[in-house]
């Protein structure tokens, strides 16, 4: 399990341990070991972008006589900001964690998973299926994780390893806090014409994220759903978390792009700043161009 220091990862580590698994719980700092320490939870130092940590994890797994039942790729970083203004170095950092880190851990543990007929459970997002203004970098990394999961599922199906994707909607964790700090830094670095283009959007995102997260499920609810994806005897290829994700992902399969655009834009628009007459500023078109 990667990203077990907090949020969904910590709750899932506890839930899996409660169900009788011995959980290798990846954390990046020594100080994050202690709060997790419990019977059947073994914290391991794991930054998924650090090749040395990933190799040490693989060696730890190889030393264990028990079969590796599942790898839960949960670690993730937020990445909100307009495509134009997000620096390339940030795009790369987001992909380094949300995609390449998971590929690295998966590659390293596949020999053990193949031996044990284990399972890969990738924690994607509603944004792995739906992208919208202001969420491009994060959504791109999750779309990429979805595509990688589809390929891997088909590659490994003949070899006894199942690949499952979990798509949460809002979950009440601290993830948004880190994202909003990064968004403020991004806004501080924007040129005046970029402020004119994206200032209102940038101001809407924190309120949108806060409302989305507040309306979400708890990390414990998410953990139970992930544990189901880990343990179902005949798992589905995808599990959503929360009613919003279930509804919107289903809708995205059937609605035309322009209609989805209108839905996501009007959802964001509710959080745009307003002028003294209560009108959204600047006026945001919500009808297809
Ligand atoms: N919360 C939501 O509403 C939501 C919605 C959809 C999808 N998700 C997805 O669910 C997963 C968990 O999110 P969360 O809400 O629980 O977020 P969170 O509370 O911020 O936890 C993220 C976890 O990822 C870890 N992490 C970050 N960078 C890492 C790296 N380089 N190597 C290893 N671990 C790293 C963090 O460790 P540190 O503490 O060391 O930073 C932390 O343990 C993410 O993949 C996220 O995209 C969340």
Short mmCIF file of C-alpha atoms and ligand atoms in Angstrom, two decimals:
data_model
loop_
_atom_site.label_atom_id
_atom_site.label_comp_id
_atom_site.label_asym_id
_atom_site.label_seq_id
_atom_site.Cartn_x
_atom_site.Cartn_y
_atom_site.Cartn_z
CA UNK A 1 0.00 0.00 0.00
CA UNK A 2 1.53 3.32 -1.01
CA UNK A 3 0.74 6.70 0.54
CA UNK A 4 -0.35 5.30 3.90
CA UNK A 5 0.67 8.28 6.06
CA UNK A 6 -2.72 9.98 5.87
CA UNK A 7 -6.18 10.13 4.37
CA UNK A 8 -7.48 7.25 2.30
CA UNK A 9 -4.19 5.34 2.52
CA UNK A 10 -4.01 5.32 6.33
CA UNK A 11 -7.69 4.32 6.59
CA UNK A 12 -7.22 1.55 4.01
CA UNK A 13 -4.13 0.18 5.76
CA UNK A 14 -6.18 -0.09 8.97
CA UNK A 15 -9.17 -1.62 7.19
CA UNK A 16 -7.03 -4.25 5.46
CA UNK A 17 -5.25 -5.09 8.72
CA UNK A 18 -8.65 -5.42 10.40
CA UNK A 19 -9.58 -7.93 7.71
CA UNK A 20 -6.53 -10.04 8.51
CA UNK A 21 -3.95 -8.83 5.97
CA UNK A 22 -0.38 -8.09 6.94
CA UNK A 23 -0.04 -4.60 5.45
CA UNK A 24 3.24 -3.11 4.28
CA UNK A 25 2.26 0.54 4.65
CA UNK A 26 4.38 2.98 2.64
CA UNK A 27 5.22 6.29 4.35
CA UNK A 28 7.83 8.88 3.41
CA UNK A 29 8.94 10.00 6.87
CA UNK A 30 10.08 8.15 9.97
CA UNK A 31 7.70 10.28 12.04
CA UNK A 32 4.74 8.83 10.09
CA UNK A 33 5.57 5.29 11.19
CA UNK A 34 4.42 5.62 14.79
CA UNK A 35 0.78 6.68 14.33
CA UNK A 36 0.27 3.75 11.95
CA UNK A 37 2.05 1.11 14.00
CA UNK A 38 -0.42 -1.62 14.90
CA UNK A 39 -0.68 -5.35 14.83
CA UNK A 40 -0.47 -6.37 11.17
CA UNK A 41 0.58 -2.94 9.91
CA UNK A 42 4.27 -2.70 9.10
CA UNK A 43 5.25 0.82 8.04
CA UNK A 44 7.97 0.92 5.39
CA UNK A 45 9.79 4.01 4.15
CA UNK A 46 8.60 4.52 0.59
CA UNK A 47 8.76 7.54 -1.62
CA UNK A 48 7.50 6.06 -4.88
CA UNK A 49 9.68 8.45 -6.90
CA UNK A 50 12.83 7.13 -5.17
CA UNK A 51 14.26 4.11 -7.03
CA UNK A 52 16.21 3.03 -3.92
CA UNK A 53 13.05 2.95 -1.79
CA UNK A 54 11.19 0.97 -4.45
CA UNK A 55 14.05 -1.57 -4.71
CA UNK A 56 14.15 -1.92 -0.91
CA UNK A 57 10.40 -2.59 -0.87
CA UNK A 58 10.78 -5.27 -3.54
CA UNK A 59 13.60 -6.87 -1.53
CA UNK A 60 11.43 -6.81 1.63
CA UNK A 61 8.62 -8.55 -0.28
CA UNK A 62 11.00 -11.14 -1.74
CA UNK A 63 12.24 -12.05 1.77
CA UNK A 64 8.69 -12.81 2.93
CA UNK A 65 7.51 -16.39 2.52
CA UNK A 66 3.84 -15.29 2.36
CA UNK A 67 2.29 -14.65 -1.08
CA UNK A 68 1.78 -11.01 -2.07
CA UNK A 69 -2.00 -10.70 -2.31
CA UNK A 70 -2.34 -7.11 -3.50
CA UNK A 71 -0.56 -3.89 -4.34
CA UNK A 72 -2.66 -0.79 -3.65
CA UNK A 73 -1.24 2.17 -5.60
CA UNK A 74 -2.78 4.97 -3.58
CA UNK A 75 -0.13 7.70 -3.20
CA UNK A 76 -1.12 10.89 -4.95
CA UNK A 77 -0.57 14.60 -5.19
CA UNK A 78 -3.05 17.28 -6.23
CA UNK A 79 -2.41 19.38 -9.32
CA UNK A 80 -4.90 22.18 -9.91
CA UNK A 81 -4.19 25.10 -12.21
CA UNK A 82 -4.81 26.20 -15.79
CA UNK A 83 -2.88 24.30 -18.46
CA UNK A 84 -1.24 27.51 -19.70
CA UNK A 85 0.19 28.62 -16.40
CA UNK A 86 1.20 25.36 -14.71
CA UNK A 87 5.02 25.24 -15.09
CA UNK A 88 6.35 22.20 -16.94
CA UNK A 89 8.42 21.27 -13.89
CA UNK A 90 5.14 21.00 -11.92
CA UNK A 91 3.49 18.94 -14.68
CA UNK A 92 6.46 16.60 -14.46
CA UNK A 93 6.34 16.41 -10.64
CA UNK A 94 2.63 15.55 -10.71
CA UNK A 95 3.17 12.81 -13.29
CA UNK A 96 6.26 11.59 -11.43
CA UNK A 97 4.07 10.69 -8.44
CA UNK A 98 0.61 10.05 -9.91
CA UNK A 99 1.82 7.92 -12.81
CA UNK A 100 5.51 7.00 -13.03
CA UNK A 101 5.87 6.24 -9.31
CA UNK A 102 3.02 3.74 -9.55
CA UNK A 103 4.49 2.20 -12.69
CA UNK A 104 7.82 1.81 -10.88
CA UNK A 105 6.27 0.12 -7.83
CA UNK A 106 4.10 -2.10 -10.02
CA UNK A 107 7.08 -3.22 -12.13
CA UNK A 108 9.12 -3.96 -9.02
CA UNK A 109 6.40 -6.04 -7.33
CA UNK A 110 5.05 -7.85 -10.39
CA UNK A 111 7.27 -10.92 -9.99
CA UNK A 112 5.80 -11.45 -6.50
CA UNK A 113 2.26 -10.66 -7.65
CA UNK A 114 2.58 -13.14 -10.52
CA UNK A 115 3.85 -15.84 -8.15
CA UNK A 116 0.99 -15.24 -5.72
CA UNK A 117 -1.84 -14.64 -8.23
CA UNK A 118 -2.10 -11.24 -6.61
CA UNK A 119 -3.96 -8.10 -7.57
CA UNK A 120 -3.08 -4.51 -8.52
CA UNK A 121 -5.55 -1.92 -7.20
CA UNK A 122 -4.96 1.54 -8.66
CA UNK A 123 -6.56 4.51 -6.93
CA UNK A 124 -7.58 6.83 -9.73
CA UNK A 125 -10.30 9.48 -9.42
CA UNK A 126 -13.50 10.82 -10.86
CA UNK A 127 -10.97 13.06 -12.63
CA UNK A 128 -9.59 9.93 -14.28
CA UNK A 129 -12.72 10.02 -16.42
CA UNK A 130 -13.79 13.67 -16.41
CA UNK A 131 -11.49 16.64 -16.86
CA UNK A 132 -12.56 20.24 -16.40
CA UNK A 133 -11.20 23.77 -16.39
CA UNK A 134 -8.55 24.24 -13.72
CA UNK A 135 -7.96 20.54 -13.05
CA UNK A 136 -6.02 19.61 -16.21
CA UNK A 137 -2.68 18.46 -14.77
CA UNK A 138 -4.25 16.29 -12.05
CA UNK A 139 -6.87 14.87 -14.41
CA UNK A 140 -4.23 14.17 -17.08
CA UNK A 141 -2.19 12.14 -14.60
CA UNK A 142 -5.28 10.17 -13.57
CA UNK A 143 -6.44 9.62 -17.18
CA UNK A 144 -2.95 8.23 -17.81
CA UNK A 145 -3.28 5.93 -14.82
CA UNK A 146 -6.60 4.67 -16.18
CA UNK A 147 -5.05 3.94 -19.59
CA UNK A 148 -2.08 2.20 -18.00
CA UNK A 149 -4.46 0.11 -15.87
CA UNK A 150 -6.48 -0.96 -18.93
CA UNK A 151 -3.33 -2.10 -20.73
CA UNK A 152 -1.98 -3.86 -17.64
CA UNK A 153 -5.30 -5.60 -16.98
CA UNK A 154 -5.26 -7.13 -20.44
CA UNK A 155 -1.55 -7.99 -20.28
CA UNK A 156 -1.85 -9.78 -16.96
CA UNK A 157 -5.28 -11.42 -17.29
CA UNK A 158 -3.81 -14.54 -18.91
CA UNK A 159 -1.25 -14.75 -16.10
CA UNK A 160 -3.59 -14.73 -13.11
CA UNK A 161 -3.08 -11.15 -11.88
CA UNK A 162 -6.20 -8.95 -11.71
CA UNK A 163 -5.96 -5.19 -12.22
CA UNK A 164 -8.66 -3.05 -10.64
CA UNK A 165 -9.24 0.70 -10.77
CA UNK A 166 -10.93 2.63 -7.97
CA UNK A 167 -12.46 6.00 -8.84
CA UNK A 168 -13.30 8.13 -5.81
CA UNK A 169 -15.35 11.31 -5.98
CA UNK A 170 -14.93 13.63 -3.00
CA UNK A 171 -13.29 12.09 0.07
CA UNK A 172 -12.80 14.11 3.25
CA UNK A 173 -9.00 14.20 3.53
CA UNK A 174 -6.32 16.86 3.77
CA UNK A 175 -5.35 16.46 0.10
CA UNK A 176 -7.10 19.67 -0.91
CA UNK A 177 -5.07 21.69 1.62
CA UNK A 178 -1.75 20.88 -0.10
CA UNK A 179 -3.37 21.56 -3.46
CA UNK A 180 -4.64 24.98 -2.44
CA UNK A 181 -1.23 26.09 -1.15
CA UNK A 182 0.26 25.15 -4.53
CA UNK A 183 -2.57 27.01 -6.30
CA UNK A 184 -1.81 30.19 -4.35
CA UNK A 185 1.87 29.96 -5.35
CA UNK A 186 0.81 29.44 -8.96
CA UNK A 187 -1.43 32.52 -8.84
CA UNK A 188 1.38 34.63 -7.34
CA UNK A 189 3.57 33.78 -10.34
CA UNK A 190 0.99 34.61 -13.02
CA UNK A 191 1.50 37.44 -15.51
CA UNK A 192 -1.14 40.26 -15.54
CA UNK A 193 -2.74 38.99 -18.76
CA UNK A 194 -2.94 35.50 -17.25
CA UNK A 195 -4.68 37.01 -14.23
CA UNK A 196 -7.16 38.58 -16.64
CA UNK A 197 -7.76 35.21 -18.29
CA UNK A 198 -7.78 32.92 -15.27
CA UNK A 199 -8.09 35.08 -12.14
CA UNK A 200 -11.77 34.27 -11.59
CA UNK A 201 -11.21 30.58 -12.29
CA UNK A 202 -8.30 30.50 -9.86
CA UNK A 203 -10.49 32.07 -7.20
CA UNK A 204 -13.32 29.60 -7.89
CA UNK A 205 -11.18 26.48 -7.55
CA UNK A 206 -10.62 26.61 -3.75
CA UNK A 207 -14.34 27.06 -3.11
CA UNK A 208 -15.18 24.34 -5.61
CA UNK A 209 -12.66 21.93 -4.04
CA UNK A 210 -13.90 22.74 -0.54
CA UNK A 211 -17.56 22.12 -1.49
CA UNK A 212 -16.68 18.92 -3.36
CA UNK A 213 -14.62 17.57 -0.47
CA UNK A 214 -17.17 18.55 2.18
CA UNK A 215 -19.91 16.75 0.27
CA UNK A 216 -17.70 13.68 -0.05
CA UNK A 217 -17.51 10.47 1.93
CA UNK A 218 -15.16 9.84 4.86
CA UNK A 219 -11.81 8.13 4.39
CA UNK A 220 -13.20 5.13 6.29
CA UNK A 221 -16.01 4.71 3.76
CA UNK A 222 -13.47 4.95 0.93
CA UNK A 223 -11.25 2.41 2.70
CA UNK A 224 -14.07 -0.13 2.91
CA UNK A 225 -14.71 0.23 -0.81
CA UNK A 226 -11.01 -0.22 -1.59
CA UNK A 227 -10.88 -3.26 0.68
CA UNK A 228 -13.78 -4.66 -1.33
CA UNK A 229 -11.78 -4.11 -4.54
CA UNK A 230 -8.88 -5.96 -2.90
CA UNK A 231 -10.94 -8.90 -1.63
CA UNK A 232 -13.86 -9.48 -4.05
CA UNK A 233 -13.34 -12.97 -5.40
CA UNK A 234 -14.33 -11.88 -8.91
CA UNK A 235 -13.50 -8.18 -8.87
CA UNK A 236 -15.01 -5.67 -11.24
CA UNK A 237 -12.60 -3.76 -13.45
CA UNK A 238 -13.69 -0.49 -11.81
CA UNK A 239 -15.20 0.61 -8.51
CA UNK A 240 -16.47 4.12 -7.91
CA UNK A 241 -16.56 5.74 -4.47
CA UNK A 242 -19.51 8.00 -3.64
CA UNK A 243 -22.76 8.72 -5.45
CA UNK A 244 -21.38 11.75 -7.33
CA UNK A 245 -18.57 9.77 -8.92
CA UNK A 246 -20.93 6.93 -9.81
CA UNK A 247 -23.41 9.32 -11.44
CA UNK A 248 -20.92 11.52 -13.30
CA UNK A 249 -18.80 8.67 -14.60
CA UNK A 250 -21.88 6.94 -15.93
CA UNK A 251 -23.06 10.22 -17.46
CA UNK A 252 -19.66 10.80 -19.11
CA UNK A 253 -20.08 7.57 -21.07
CA UNK A 254 -23.29 8.67 -22.71
CA UNK A 255 -23.37 12.48 -22.81
CA UNK A 256 -21.84 14.45 -25.69
CA UNK A 257 -18.70 16.43 -24.80
CA UNK A 258 -20.48 19.79 -25.08
CA UNK A 259 -23.14 18.75 -22.62
CA UNK A 260 -20.54 17.51 -20.14
CA UNK A 261 -18.68 20.81 -20.62
CA UNK A 262 -21.84 22.69 -19.72
CA UNK A 263 -22.36 20.56 -16.61
CA UNK A 264 -18.81 20.97 -15.31
CA UNK A 265 -18.69 24.68 -16.21
CA UNK A 266 -21.94 25.46 -14.48
CA UNK A 267 -20.76 23.52 -11.42
CA UNK A 268 -17.59 25.65 -11.30
CA UNK A 269 -19.50 28.82 -12.13
CA UNK A 270 -21.37 28.66 -8.85
CA UNK A 271 -18.06 29.42 -7.16
CA UNK A 272 -16.93 32.32 -9.34
CA UNK A 273 -16.55 35.66 -7.62
CA UNK A 274 -19.54 37.98 -8.10
CA UNK A 275 -19.72 41.75 -8.63
CA UNK A 276 -21.72 44.12 -6.42
CA UNK A 277 -24.90 43.24 -8.36
CA UNK A 278 -24.38 39.55 -7.67
CA UNK A 279 -23.32 38.79 -11.26
CA UNK A 280 -20.53 36.32 -11.92
CA UNK A 281 -17.31 38.09 -12.95
CA UNK A 282 -16.24 37.77 -15.65
CA UNK A 283 -19.41 36.42 -17.27
CA UNK A 284 -18.72 32.77 -17.94
CA UNK A 285 -20.39 31.22 -20.96
CA UNK A 286 -22.09 28.01 -20.00
CA UNK A 287 -23.75 27.30 -23.31
CA UNK A 288 -21.69 25.55 -25.94
CA UNK A 289 -19.86 28.02 -28.23
N1 LIG B 1 -9.52 13.03 -1.35
C1 LIG B 1 -10.22 13.00 -2.47
O1 LIG B 1 -11.25 13.68 -2.60
C2 LIG B 1 -9.78 12.12 -3.62
C3 LIG B 1 -10.64 12.04 -4.72
C4 LIG B 1 -10.28 11.24 -5.80
C5 LIG B 1 -9.08 10.54 -5.76
N2 LIG B 1 -8.26 10.63 -4.68
C6 LIG B 1 -7.00 9.88 -4.73
O2 LIG B 1 -6.87 9.09 -3.56
C7 LIG B 1 -5.50 8.93 -3.25
C8 LIG B 1 -5.27 9.30 -1.79
O3 LIG B 1 -5.64 10.65 -1.61
P1 LIG B 1 -5.95 11.31 -0.19
O4 LIG B 1 -7.16 12.13 -0.36
O5 LIG B 1 -5.90 10.29 0.88
O6 LIG B 1 -4.73 12.33 -0.10
P2 LIG B 1 -3.73 12.68 1.10
O7 LIG B 1 -4.45 12.65 2.40
O8 LIG B 1 -3.05 13.93 0.67
O9 LIG B 1 -2.71 11.47 1.06
C9 LIG B 1 -1.83 11.31 -0.02
C10 LIG B 1 -0.82 10.25 0.36
O10 LIG B 1 0.10 10.12 -0.74
C11 LIG B 1 1.41 10.22 -0.21
N3 LIG B 1 2.40 10.65 -1.18
C12 LIG B 1 2.49 11.82 -1.83
N4 LIG B 1 3.59 11.84 -2.61
C13 LIG B 1 4.19 10.64 -2.44
C14 LIG B 1 5.36 10.04 -2.97
N5 LIG B 1 6.17 10.69 -3.82
N6 LIG B 1 5.68 8.77 -2.57
C15 LIG B 1 4.90 8.11 -1.70
N7 LIG B 1 3.79 8.62 -1.15
C16 LIG B 1 3.44 9.88 -1.52
C17 LIG B 1 1.28 11.19 0.95
O11 LIG B 1 2.42 11.09 1.78
P3 LIG B 1 2.98 12.36 2.60
O12 LIG B 1 2.12 12.47 3.81
O13 LIG B 1 4.38 11.98 2.90
O14 LIG B 1 2.87 13.54 1.68
C18 LIG B 1 0.00 10.66 1.59
O15 LIG B 1 0.27 9.51 2.35
C19 LIG B 1 -4.73 9.82 -4.22
O16 LIG B 1 -4.22 9.02 -5.27
C20 LIG B 1 -5.78 10.77 -4.73
O17 LIG B 1 -5.48 11.24 -6.04
C21 LIG B 1 -8.58 11.41 -3.61
#
